[in-house]
Amino acid sequence: MFVLRVLTLALATAVPSLASACASDASGRCIVLDGGGEIQLDASLRLRGMYYDPTRFGIGGREDGYGLLRALASAAVQRNGWEGFAQLGVHAEQGRNGGPGGTDRGALDLQQGYVRWHGEHLSWQLGRQEAAYGSSRLLSVRDGPNIRLAFDGVRGRWQQGGFKLDLMALRPVDNRSGAFDDRSDRGQHLAGGYATWQRGRAGNGTDLYLLDYGRDGARFASAVGNERRRSLGARWFALQPRWDANIELVAQQGTLSRSQGNLDIRAWTLATDSGLRWPTHRWQPRLGIKLDIASGDRNPQDGRLGTFNAMYPKSAYFSEASLLAPANLMDVQPTLTLTPRPGLSTGFGWQLAWKHQRSDAVYTTPAPLAAVPGTAGTPRRIGQQYKWETSWEATPQWTWKGQLAWFDAGPGLRTAGGRDTFFASVVGAWQW
């Protein structure tokens, strides 16, 4: 952090064309260039300690506690409608049983690097970039894991008034542990369009999207093959002074290619997150409820695959413990969120979860899907989860988060040897 500040000041001193910060309240360092344009420098650091007892519900996992470090530094140059952006990242892990996971550790590497052009209505962005849409149920940056999700490819946008349409052709980045060795994952692709209509006040609108997804060597509880899946989705969202709502419906169809014969993919999901709010009351309570159904595979022998695949979802969609993936799942989750004072919020949740189809498995992270061994054919009740999550913005630069969760394993897990799970996490994040 100190080194980056010194380099920034040295750059401003060495180059006469650099001037003072663009705005007094801007994050990082924003420097005006003579003749037009500006340079924006930013840095962030995140430290996270995590503890599971056990991992993976005790099915092939055990007690584990470890630490993660993420350090990012970026520079953006803007001039005459053009922008060049580069973000470097260093990621470290300490103490994890069996060594670091695929999104835990990486030496100095390019987290993002792209060129962007924007006109009055049209813009495009080419290179390595993060992408998040809607409620991050199908496409997110996955901030929970140490290495955020990035893609290589191109996106174009048409925007006029409250309407915008994004077209994309992307491949996820394959994270490797060495320096500057990350590459596009040639076994996966994502292409399609995402449209949003915003009307009235901010936070009210409709999304409509069609996404084409491919993954080689996809693994489900009953089949393994090359997956080609198209998702047609619609989302309605509203934010009013006393209530909010978010409803999303997705239908999927495609093919899982196998040597012993192809399977037709027919899957779907319905997800809602709605709440009542009392903004003028003490602690500004929000009482919410999440209702989710993600289809499972009814019969492994019928020539079809009914397991929903959320592709690149927010791993902490149900809780920061990231114990369940949105596949073959039905759940109800009442929540209560309180804001004792500005910058401090705390929330409580209670999730009851069942399998959509008893014949299919319980699925967990890492993304995109991992079937818990032995859970195909077990009873439908997965269990219930209790969670507590608090966020405190201590200063404009520092944010602290604490998270606890307890998962009471039901017969859907216990029949396969699973057991209750405790999760704890502390996060300190600094932004300059």
CSV table of C-alpha atoms in Angstrom, one decimal, residues 120-284:
chain,number,residue,atom,x,y,z
A,120,GLU,CA,-23.2,8.6,-27.3
A,121,HIS,CA,-25.2,5.3,-27.4
A,122,LEU,CA,-22.7,2.6,-28.4
A,123,SER,CA,-19.7,1.2,-26.5
A,124,TRP,CA,-17.5,-1.9,-26.6
A,125,GLN,CA,-14.9,-3.5,-24.3
A,126,LEU,CA,-12.2,-5.9,-25.5
A,127,GLY,CA,-9.8,-7.9,-23.3
A,128,ARG,CA,-9.8,-9.5,-19.8
A,129,GLN,CA,-12.7,-8.2,-17.7
A,130,GLU,CA,-15.1,-8.9,-14.9
A,131,ALA,CA,-18.8,-9.3,-15.7
A,132,ALA,CA,-21.8,-9.2,-13.4
A,133,TYR,CA,-25.5,-8.9,-14.3
A,134,GLY,CA,-28.8,-8.7,-12.5
A,135,SER,CA,-28.9,-10.4,-9.0
A,136,SER,CA,-25.7,-12.3,-9.9
A,137,ARG,CA,-27.6,-15.6,-9.8
A,138,LEU,CA,-26.1,-16.7,-13.2
A,139,LEU,CA,-23.2,-14.4,-13.8
A,140,SER,CA,-21.2,-12.7,-11.1
A,141,VAL,CA,-17.7,-11.6,-10.1
A,142,ARG,CA,-17.8,-14.2,-7.3
A,143,ASP,CA,-16.2,-11.9,-4.7
A,144,GLY,CA,-16.2,-14.6,-1.9
A,145,PRO,CA,-13.4,-16.7,-3.4
A,146,ASN,CA,-9.9,-15.2,-3.1
A,147,ILE,CA,-9.5,-14.8,-6.9
A,148,ARG,CA,-12.5,-13.0,-8.5
A,149,LEU,CA,-14.0,-14.4,-11.7
A,150,ALA,CA,-12.8,-12.8,-14.9
A,151,PHE,CA,-13.4,-13.5,-18.6
A,152,ASP,CA,-11.4,-13.0,-21.8
A,153,GLY,CA,-13.4,-11.7,-24.7
A,154,VAL,CA,-15.5,-8.8,-26.0
A,155,ARG,CA,-18.7,-7.1,-24.9
A,156,GLY,CA,-20.7,-4.4,-26.7
A,157,ARG,CA,-23.5,-2.2,-25.3
A,158,TRP,CA,-26.3,-0.1,-26.8
A,159,GLN,CA,-27.8,2.3,-24.4
A,160,GLN,CA,-30.5,4.9,-24.8
A,161,GLY,CA,-32.6,6.3,-22.1
A,162,GLY,CA,-33.6,3.6,-19.6
A,163,PHE,CA,-32.8,0.8,-22.1
A,164,LYS,CA,-29.5,-1.0,-22.5
A,165,LEU,CA,-28.5,-4.2,-24.4
A,166,ASP,CA,-25.3,-6.0,-23.9
A,167,LEU,CA,-23.9,-8.6,-26.3
A,168,MET,CA,-21.0,-10.8,-25.2
A,169,ALA,CA,-18.6,-13.5,-26.3
A,170,LEU,CA,-16.5,-14.6,-23.4
A,171,ARG,CA,-14.3,-17.4,-22.0
A,172,PRO,CA,-13.6,-17.6,-18.2
A,173,VAL,CA,-10.0,-17.2,-17.1
A,174,ASP,CA,-8.2,-20.4,-16.0
A,175,ASN,CA,-6.4,-19.3,-12.8
A,176,ARG,CA,-2.8,-20.8,-12.4
A,177,SER,CA,-0.4,-20.3,-9.5
A,178,GLY,CA,2.5,-18.8,-11.4
A,179,ALA,CA,3.2,-15.2,-12.4
A,180,PHE,CA,1.5,-14.0,-15.6
A,181,ASP,CA,0.4,-17.5,-16.6
A,182,ASP,CA,-3.4,-17.3,-16.4
A,183,ARG,CA,-5.1,-18.2,-19.7
A,184,SER,CA,-8.5,-18.5,-21.2
A,185,ASP,CA,-10.2,-21.7,-20.4
A,186,ARG,CA,-10.7,-23.3,-23.9
A,187,GLY,CA,-13.1,-25.8,-22.5
A,188,GLN,CA,-15.7,-23.2,-21.6
A,189,HIS,CA,-17.5,-20.4,-23.3
A,190,LEU,CA,-20.3,-17.9,-22.7
A,191,ALA,CA,-22.1,-15.9,-25.4
A,192,GLY,CA,-25.4,-14.1,-25.7
A,193,GLY,CA,-27.3,-11.0,-24.9
A,194,TYR,CA,-28.6,-9.3,-21.8
A,195,ALA,CA,-31.2,-6.5,-22.0
A,196,THR,CA,-32.4,-4.2,-19.2
A,197,TRP,CA,-35.3,-1.7,-19.1
A,198,GLN,CA,-35.1,0.7,-16.2
A,199,ARG,CA,-38.2,2.9,-15.6
A,200,GLY,CA,-39.1,5.5,-13.0
A,201,ARG,CA,-36.8,5.7,-10.0
A,202,ALA,CA,-33.6,3.7,-9.8
A,203,GLY,CA,-33.9,0.1,-8.8
A,204,ASN,CA,-37.1,-0.6,-10.8
A,205,GLY,CA,-37.1,-2.5,-14.1
A,206,THR,CA,-37.0,-5.7,-16.1
A,207,ASP,CA,-34.3,-7.9,-17.5
A,208,LEU,CA,-34.5,-10.3,-20.4
A,209,TYR,CA,-31.5,-12.4,-21.5
A,210,LEU,CA,-30.5,-15.4,-23.7
A,211,LEU,CA,-27.1,-17.0,-22.9
A,212,ASP,CA,-25.3,-19.8,-24.6
A,213,TYR,CA,-23.0,-21.8,-22.3
A,214,GLY,CA,-20.5,-24.6,-23.0
A,215,ARG,CA,-18.3,-26.7,-20.7
A,216,ASP,CA,-16.3,-29.8,-21.6
A,217,GLY,CA,-16.1,-32.6,-19.1
A,218,ALA,CA,-19.1,-31.5,-17.1
A,219,ARG,CA,-19.9,-33.7,-14.1
A,220,PHE,CA,-23.4,-34.4,-12.7
A,221,ALA,CA,-24.6,-37.0,-10.3
A,222,SER,CA,-25.8,-39.3,-13.0
A,223,ALA,CA,-23.7,-38.3,-16.1
A,224,VAL,CA,-20.5,-36.9,-17.4
A,225,GLY,CA,-20.0,-35.3,-20.8
A,226,ASN,CA,-19.6,-32.1,-22.8
A,227,GLU,CA,-22.3,-29.7,-21.9
A,228,ARG,CA,-24.0,-27.2,-24.2
A,229,ARG,CA,-26.8,-25.3,-22.6
A,230,ARG,CA,-28.9,-22.2,-23.5
A,231,SER,CA,-30.6,-20.2,-20.8
A,232,LEU,CA,-33.6,-17.9,-21.5
A,233,GLY,CA,-34.3,-15.8,-18.5
A,234,ALA,CA,-36.5,-12.9,-17.3
A,235,ARG,CA,-36.2,-10.9,-14.1
A,236,TRP,CA,-38.5,-8.3,-12.6
A,237,PHE,CA,-37.1,-6.0,-9.8
A,238,ALA,CA,-38.6,-3.2,-7.7
A,239,LEU,CA,-37.3,-0.9,-5.0
A,240,GLN,CA,-39.9,1.2,-3.2
A,241,PRO,CA,-39.6,3.1,0.1
A,242,ARG,CA,-41.4,0.4,2.1
A,243,TRP,CA,-40.9,-2.7,0.1
A,244,ASP,CA,-38.6,-4.4,-2.5
A,245,ALA,CA,-38.9,-7.4,-4.8
A,246,ASN,CA,-36.7,-9.5,-7.1
A,247,ILE,CA,-38.2,-12.3,-9.1
A,248,GLU,CA,-36.3,-14.3,-11.7
A,249,LEU,CA,-37.4,-17.2,-13.9
A,250,VAL,CA,-34.9,-19.2,-16.1
A,251,ALA,CA,-35.6,-22.0,-18.6
A,252,GLN,CA,-32.7,-24.1,-20.0
A,253,GLN,CA,-32.3,-26.5,-22.8
A,254,GLY,CA,-29.4,-28.1,-24.5
A,255,THR,CA,-27.4,-31.3,-24.8
A,256,LEU,CA,-24.9,-33.3,-22.7
A,257,SER,CA,-22.7,-35.2,-25.2
A,258,ARG,CA,-21.5,-38.6,-24.0
A,259,SER,CA,-19.9,-41.6,-25.6
A,260,GLN,CA,-22.8,-43.8,-24.6
A,261,GLY,CA,-25.4,-41.4,-26.0
A,262,ASN,CA,-26.5,-37.8,-25.7
A,263,LEU,CA,-28.8,-36.5,-23.0
A,264,ASP,CA,-31.3,-33.7,-23.7
A,265,ILE,CA,-31.1,-30.9,-21.1
A,266,ARG,CA,-34.4,-29.6,-19.8
A,267,ALA,CA,-34.0,-27.5,-16.6
A,268,TRP,CA,-35.4,-24.5,-14.9
A,269,THR,CA,-35.4,-22.3,-11.9
A,270,LEU,CA,-37.6,-19.8,-10.1
A,271,ALA,CA,-36.0,-17.5,-7.5
A,272,THR,CA,-37.5,-14.7,-5.4
A,273,ASP,CA,-36.2,-12.3,-2.8
A,274,SER,CA,-38.8,-9.9,-1.4
A,275,GLY,CA,-39.0,-7.8,1.7
A,276,LEU,CA,-40.8,-5.2,3.8
A,277,ARG,CA,-38.9,-2.2,5.0
A,278,TRP,CA,-39.3,0.4,7.7
A,279,PRO,CA,-36.8,3.1,6.8
A,280,THR,CA,-38.1,5.7,9.4
A,281,HIS,CA,-38.0,3.3,12.3
A,282,ARG,CA,-35.1,2.7,14.7
A,283,TRP,CA,-32.4,0.5,13.1
A,284,GLN,CA,-34.3,0.6,9.8
